Every structure is written in structure tokens, then in C-alpha cells.
Amino acid sequence: MKPLVQKYGGTSLSTAEHVRRVAERIDAARQTGRPTVAVVSARGDTTDRLLADAKQLHPHPAPRETDQLLATGEVASAALMATALHRRGTRAVSLTGAQAGIRTTGPHGAALIDTIDTRAVRAHLERGSVVVVAGFQGIDPAGELFTLGRGGSDTTAVALAAALDARCEIYTDVDAVYTADPRLVPQARPLPEIAAPLMAEMAFAGARVLHARAVELAAVRNVPLLVASAMHDRPGTTITGGSPIGMLEKEGFVAAITHDADIARFTIRLDPDDPERPHRALRAIADQIIPVDLVTWADDRPALSFTVAGAAVHQARRQVELAVPNAGRDVAVQRELSKISLLGTGMLTRPEYAVRVLRTLEELGVPANSLHTNQLRVSVLVPAEHTAAAVAALHDEFEMDRPRPDPVPTS
Amino acid sequence: MKPLVQKYGGTSLSTAEHVRRVAERIDAARQTGRPTVAVVSARGDTTDRLLADAKQLHPHPAPRETDQLLATGEVASAALMATALHRRGTRAVSLTGAQAGIRTTGPHGAALIDTIDTRAVRAHLERGSVVVVAGFQGIDPAGELFTLGRGGSDTTAVALAAALDARCEIYTDVDAVYTADPRLVPQARPLPEIAAPLMAEMAFAGARVLHARAVELAAVRNVPLLVASAMHDRPGTTITGGSPIGMLEKEGFVAAITHDADIARFTIRLDPDDPERPHRALRAIADQIIPVDLVTWADDRPALSFTVAGAAVHQARRQVELAVPNAGRDVAVQRELSKISLLGTGMLTRPEYAVRVLRTLEELGVPANSLHTNQLRVSVLVPAEHTAAAVAALHDEFEMDRPRPDPVPTS
């Protein structure tokens, strides 16, 4: 039978009672006869506590030492989960990222999974053990330890599922993928399914449900993926494979609205004498694997601009300053912006959506900083304080509280 | 210059302020020009907290998972120490036991260091970094993680010093090795030096200052060893190499009194039809690397007896029951005993010491359960509630509050 990889987030492991409940769920999955791997995050606020310990000693702890430090949270969590499974009489073994054969590449704090040597995991599965893997981490060939960045345990789970040809279930603190954040929009609907490329775009546009890299990997490697609540028995959202165009009729054109209320926008003035400058700036940022979005550069504009997460501003600015001489004069950074995105398909062929977005914001009195469109989304930047009102108004404008009609078969 | 290995215990790392102070000490050592390795324990009560987390989930957590769990404490501690050193502008790198090349053998929870591949440590030292090594742990060739048992960080430090041909300094929460526990005997004196074999015997007899295996290893591998306070600038105790006989005149005959107030004594009745029985029982215990002491078996006694630490009773009893049929009828366990030991040299040639010990206890009204003598100590078992009174009386009887006269040269 195809193996199963389940991933449980830190909130669902915060107390002994939580750990026991998750152990019960893992055990129930195992009893269906599927070889079962559980990927776990650090418990509760462990990661934040460890980071605070480091910050008490240094304002900017070195990324290498931060990795050595933070990776312990997931290892401890995995050992405790194996212990809870033993208490239920279930064979189980915990593995660190290194022991699970997870090889990484790239910088400390934001490494990418390179390969997985699944021999140890498979050997334990064949002996009938549940294998509990510490998420978020791996080693390079020299034995150096790396973490995958925040939310990286999702990526660990999907990568393991891809390597084991397994189904992947991500259990988290939300019930499902919603048409918008239910905390901002009470009418938001859970989506029973969504196409993987659209989900990846949503994650990138700020939906916190799944780590963007995890969804991309699931899409590329065709891993069946479910997102559901770690605490409740609700159906969750199935991330379906296939092209987003196939989903067009089924989900309607606009599937969901996401927002990311902590965005900064860099604008780098072009210099006719140094045409390579914007290229170098973006390259310097990519070298540190800082995700950028909404890159804009047009023939008739004297500047290049892009956005990064608020948390990455410090690092991004350092990289830009390395790459751009006279950065002080030629680089501007706007902070406290919110990126609000309409997710769907065929956005480029339906310019009326962009127009409706701008009109809705205008009626609300929210100034739009800029608007960007690609095939899967329309994103607009607005001052962060208007996030809630803008998301609610757009959810209403596009009537997203109403379930879509039955899919019309495409010819 | 010969490298230096310093070891810092968990109490001296409990707060950020403690970590900073220790970082300052490490830095001062490094500035003398010696390549410096620091071995650290888990911070404060981390180990106890992690164990309590596991016990909330299982009354007897599996030793393998306990190892995976507990080893994280030292790894986090090492990363934080490297971070504190960075803050001082000092190059530093933390290594897990695995990264430091520490290879172990033996059971989970009580593994022995087999070999150390010092290449990584040496490479970092050559680059001018302080190397901070997570104590208490190593891996086997298959990548399985093992801990060395409580206090194992001392052993990590001495083993690293042996492998690097380095001097070893153990910084702990006591000032020095004393003639007796100063909490029980206010007149107890710090010893400026003590011979390694005698110190090893003391550790085995219950002195908590140093891990017994660490001292043995220092003695066998001739590692220069200092024990001193992690918090105060006091001279501490130098553990000198060489035979204890050489120390005979220098320290006087009785060097110190130690006690261990949580001892259990097993007595296994002999069976004429099964003469191998005691041998099997001891072998079963040795298989689990449970330290035993005071093994007694004489031709004219119908039983074999030995002591184990109170904490090991459960495990030892299980091993004995595996090895001895009808264990219920033939095995007796006495608990809540205290082992009080007179440490010195030439004990076997001076039976009057044993007589004085028994007479002192008799005058005090303390019943002695049994008395055992070897070349380096006289040990007596008494009911644990009499520990403090007995130690104080013996310290007084042997006038240990008075510094010994100058050494008489031996011919």
C-alpha cells in the first residue's frame, strides 16, 4: 500500500495532551495498514523561545548558529511524539533530518532540500515502525546542519512524500483553505479542493495555510496533498494536481482572496551609465534566497521595484547596498504596505477584474500604491491599515461567499 | 602551543548573564594564545525539563528516544555559547557530538566514547575559531545518537583533551575537591591537588565533583586536569598524574571522605546446584553498564552482594530477574543506604583505619551494615538518615580539617 506522510504543526503539539491527541491520530492512520511517516514541527512557542535566548546574547545571531539552535526544537518534538506512540503500544522511532537522509543545499536559515536518501526511513517502515521525522532541517555532505526557513516542515513532509511516492497530509491550525481569511471575512467559505498551481500562487501571495515551496514541490512532483485541521475531524482542502486551466470552470474565475499585511517595496532608480544595476540588485537578493514579488520594470519607467516580506527588509537592504553604489540616494523603501491578491485563472485575459479591484478600493477610499497582474492573480498594494476593509469589500464585490455553480464541462 | 579544553556545567549557563560571563572566561583563555575548545552541558534545568516532558507521555520512555531528546539540550547550549562569543567579536563555531567526530559504543543512555575523529575540530581551531562542543553525546557509525549518561560532558571534555593532546579544565559549581562535602562538614578543606587514581576512586565512591569515567580516562591517558569553580577565580584542585603511592606521603594517608546517600544493596542467595548464578547476575547488570560497587562474595558466605545507585534499582532488578530463576525467593534488596568512604592510600596495609571507622560509628550509635576495604578506600554502608552525622564524626576522627604536614620524601 502507498505510504502516508502526515505533518503536524507546532500549535497542535504544544501540551502533553495535544501530543497524545496527535499520537492517536497518527495511530489511526497507521491502523489503516499504510506505512506511516509523521513529520513534526517544534512544539508550541519553542522556536520563538530559542530565538529569544539567542537575541539576549547577540542582536543578530549568526545564521549558522541559529540553525544549530533552532533545529533542536523539531528533534525534541519528534522524540516526544515517538514516546507518546510507544505509550499506545505502537512501534515508533524518531529521526533527525540528518538521520532521515535529508540533504540540503543553500544558505543557512533558508536551505533547499537537495536529495533524500530514504533507506533509513524505508528500513524502519518495513519493520512496522511509525517513523517520526524532525521537520525543517537537513545536513549537507560535510555534516553541516541547515534549516529550511520558517514553515519548512511543510516542505520536509512534501519532499519525503515525493521521495517515498506517498500521499501527504498537512495538519495545521486552520480547517481548510478559505476564499479569504475567516478572521477578516466571516462569510469566507472553505474550498473543498483547489488546483496545486493556484494554491502555490496563493501561498506566495500571502496565504499562511501552506508553505509556498511545499505547494510548488507538490505541484511539480505530483504529490497528492490534503490540508486539514490537526484538532478537528473536518474534511479540509484537497490540493489537486493538473493544470489550473482545468480548474477554470470548476472553481469559477476567482477562487480566493489572500493578503499579506507586512510588505515592503523597494524602488531602485535606474542609471543609464550602469544598466546592469537592477539585475545585480535582484541577483544579490536571490543569493540569500530572500523571496521577492511584484517585480516591475518597464521601458518607460526610470526605476525597478519589487516587494519583500517586512521581516526580510533588513537583510534585503544590506544585499541591495552591496550591489548598488550610492544606494542611499538611489534606493527607496516603502514599508507597512499590504499586498491583497485576487486568485483565479485567466486573469490576464480578463482585464475587467483589475478594473473592478481598483474601483472597489476607490469607492472605499483606499489608495492603491500599485497593481500587478499575472495569469493566476491580480495583486494590489495598499497601506497596511486598510487591509481588513479592503479584503472584506473585495470578497463582497466578487460574491465569493456564494458557492460556485456546478462545473461546466470544458470541451 | 598545546590546546586547551574547558568544560562548563549547566548551572554556570543557566541565564543569559551566566552565558556571557562564561564566554568572557573562554575568551580570556583563548587570548593566552592556546587553541581553545569549550565543552558545554545543557543549560540550567533543561535536562530535567525535557525528561519531565517525556515522563508526561510515558512512565518509562525508551532509552533511544530519551537520548534523541536529551542530546538537544547540549546542542542548543553550544549554539548559544558560540553566539555569545560572536558578540565579543570572537570567532567561534558550535559542533554537535556527531559534528565533533565523537563515536560511541554501548547502550543508549550510558554509551562509551569509542573514538574521536578530530579533523573537524582541528580544522576550526586552525582557522582561529573557538570550538564549542555539545557535551554528553556522540553517534555510532550508523548515525544513531547516544548519550553518555548523566555527567557525561566531563567525559566528553577529557576524551577530547586526550585526542587533541590538550590540557583539560573542568569548571563546575564547586570550588575544588574537598576533604568532605562542605555542606555536611563546615571544616572541610579544599585540596590543592590529588592523584588521579585516588580522584577516580573518590568519584566512584560518590564524590559528585567529577564524573568517575572522566577521571579514569584522564588517569589512563595522562591528561592534565583541573577542577575549579565556573563562577569564582579560585585555584581549584589539580588532578595529578602518576601512581597514588607517590602521593602517599604528600597527602597523608587519609585524603578525603565521600558519601553517596542513595545506595541500594542487592543480596543474591547462592544455589549449590547453580554455581554460575551470581556470575550471570553480575554479567546481566554489566551488559546494561549499570555501575556496581562493593561486590562481596566469600567462600564461607551463602550469598553474593553488591550495591547500585538508588536510581538504578529498577533496571538492576530487572536484569537480575532475567539472569536468576526464582529471583523473588533468592534476591533481597535493601534501599535507603548511604555509602561513606574514607579515601587514601595503603588502606589494605593499615587495618586500624577500618577499626577506627567502625568504632566512631558505634560511639555515634550508627549501625554499620557492612564494611569493605581496598587499596584506596574503606567504605561502610549505614542507614541513609545517619549520613550527615557519620561524615562529620569521621572527618573529626581523622583530623581532616588540619592541613597535612609537608611531604616527607619517600626513598
PDB file of C-alpha atoms in Angstrom, chain B residues 184 205-206 208 257-265 293-294 307-308 310 334-341 361 366-372 378-391 394:
ATOM      1  CA  LEU B 184      27.829  18.482  55.725  1.00  0.00           C
ATOM      2  CA  ALA B 205      32.676   6.369  45.925  1.00  0.00           C
ATOM      3  CA  GLY B 206      30.158   9.168  45.500  1.00  0.00           C
ATOM      4  CA  ARG B 208      29.870  14.485  42.772  1.00  0.00           C
ATOM      5  CA  ILE B 257      35.707  11.393  52.962  1.00  0.00           C
ATOM      6  CA  THR B 258      32.938  10.960  50.421  1.00  0.00           C
ATOM      7  CA  HIS B 259      29.370   9.836  50.755  1.00  0.00           C
ATOM      8  CA  ASP B 260      26.590   8.688  48.489  1.00  0.00           C
ATOM      9  CA  ALA B 261      23.303   8.770  50.345  1.00  0.00           C
ATOM     10  CA  ASP B 262      21.177   6.909  47.800  1.00  0.00           C
ATOM     11  CA  ILE B 263      22.500   3.376  47.613  1.00  0.00           C
ATOM     12  CA  ALA B 264      20.740   0.033  47.315  1.00  0.00           C
ATOM     13  CA  ARG B 265      22.312  -3.294  48.166  1.00  0.00           C
ATOM     14  CA  ASP B 293      30.243  -1.331  43.844  1.00  0.00           C
ATOM     15  CA  LEU B 294      31.171  -3.222  46.972  1.00  0.00           C
ATOM     16  CA  THR B 307      25.463  -2.103  45.614  1.00  0.00           C
ATOM     17  CA  VAL B 308      23.992   0.054  42.877  1.00  0.00           C
ATOM     18  CA  GLY B 310      19.245   4.122  44.068  1.00  0.00           C
ATOM     19  CA  GLN B 334      17.936  -3.131  50.853  1.00  0.00           C
ATOM     20  CA  ARG B 335      17.315   0.509  49.988  1.00  0.00           C
ATOM     21  CA  GLU B 336      17.972   3.881  51.616  1.00  0.00           C
ATOM     22  CA  LEU B 337      21.530   3.063  52.477  1.00  0.00           C
ATOM     23  CA  SER B 338      24.394   5.532  52.486  1.00  0.00           C
ATOM     24  CA  LYS B 339      27.896   4.620  51.403  1.00  0.00           C
ATOM     25  CA  ILE B 340      30.522   6.550  53.339  1.00  0.00           C
ATOM     26  CA  SER B 341      34.091   6.166  52.175  1.00  0.00           C
ATOM     27  CA  LEU B 361      30.166   4.870  64.127  1.00  0.00           C
ATOM     28  CA  VAL B 366      25.035   4.390  63.867  1.00  0.00           C
ATOM     29  CA  PRO B 367      24.610   0.752  62.828  1.00  0.00           C
ATOM     30  CA  ALA B 368      27.074  -0.270  60.121  1.00  0.00           C
ATOM     31  CA  ASN B 369      25.564  -2.603  57.581  1.00  0.00           C
ATOM     32  CA  SER B 370      28.831  -3.749  56.098  1.00  0.00           C
ATOM     33  CA  LEU B 371      32.406  -2.617  55.580  1.00  0.00           C
ATOM     34  CA  HIS B 372      34.637  -3.012  52.547  1.00  0.00           C
ATOM     35  CA  VAL B 378      37.409   1.990  53.277  1.00  0.00           C
ATOM     36  CA  SER B 379      33.674   2.071  52.565  1.00  0.00           C
ATOM     37  CA  VAL B 380      30.930   1.466  55.061  1.00  0.00           C
ATOM     38  CA  LEU B 381      27.185   1.205  54.481  1.00  0.00           C
ATOM     39  CA  VAL B 382      24.915   2.867  57.029  1.00  0.00           C
ATOM     40  CA  PRO B 383      21.219   3.806  57.041  1.00  0.00           C
ATOM     41  CA  ALA B 384      20.899   6.930  54.902  1.00  0.00           C
ATOM     42  CA  GLU B 385      19.380   9.067  57.654  1.00  0.00           C
ATOM     43  CA  HIS B 386      22.691   8.965  59.563  1.00  0.00           C
ATOM     44  CA  THR B 387      24.770  10.296  56.648  1.00  0.00           C
ATOM     45  CA  ALA B 388      25.472  13.822  57.904  1.00  0.00           C
ATOM     46  CA  ALA B 389      26.345  12.809  61.452  1.00  0.00           C
ATOM     47  CA  ALA B 390      28.581   9.953  60.334  1.00  0.00           C
ATOM     48  CA  VAL B 391      30.522  12.042  57.783  1.00  0.00           C
ATOM     49  CA  LEU B 394      34.695  10.666  60.689  1.00  0.00           C
TER      50      LEU B 394
END
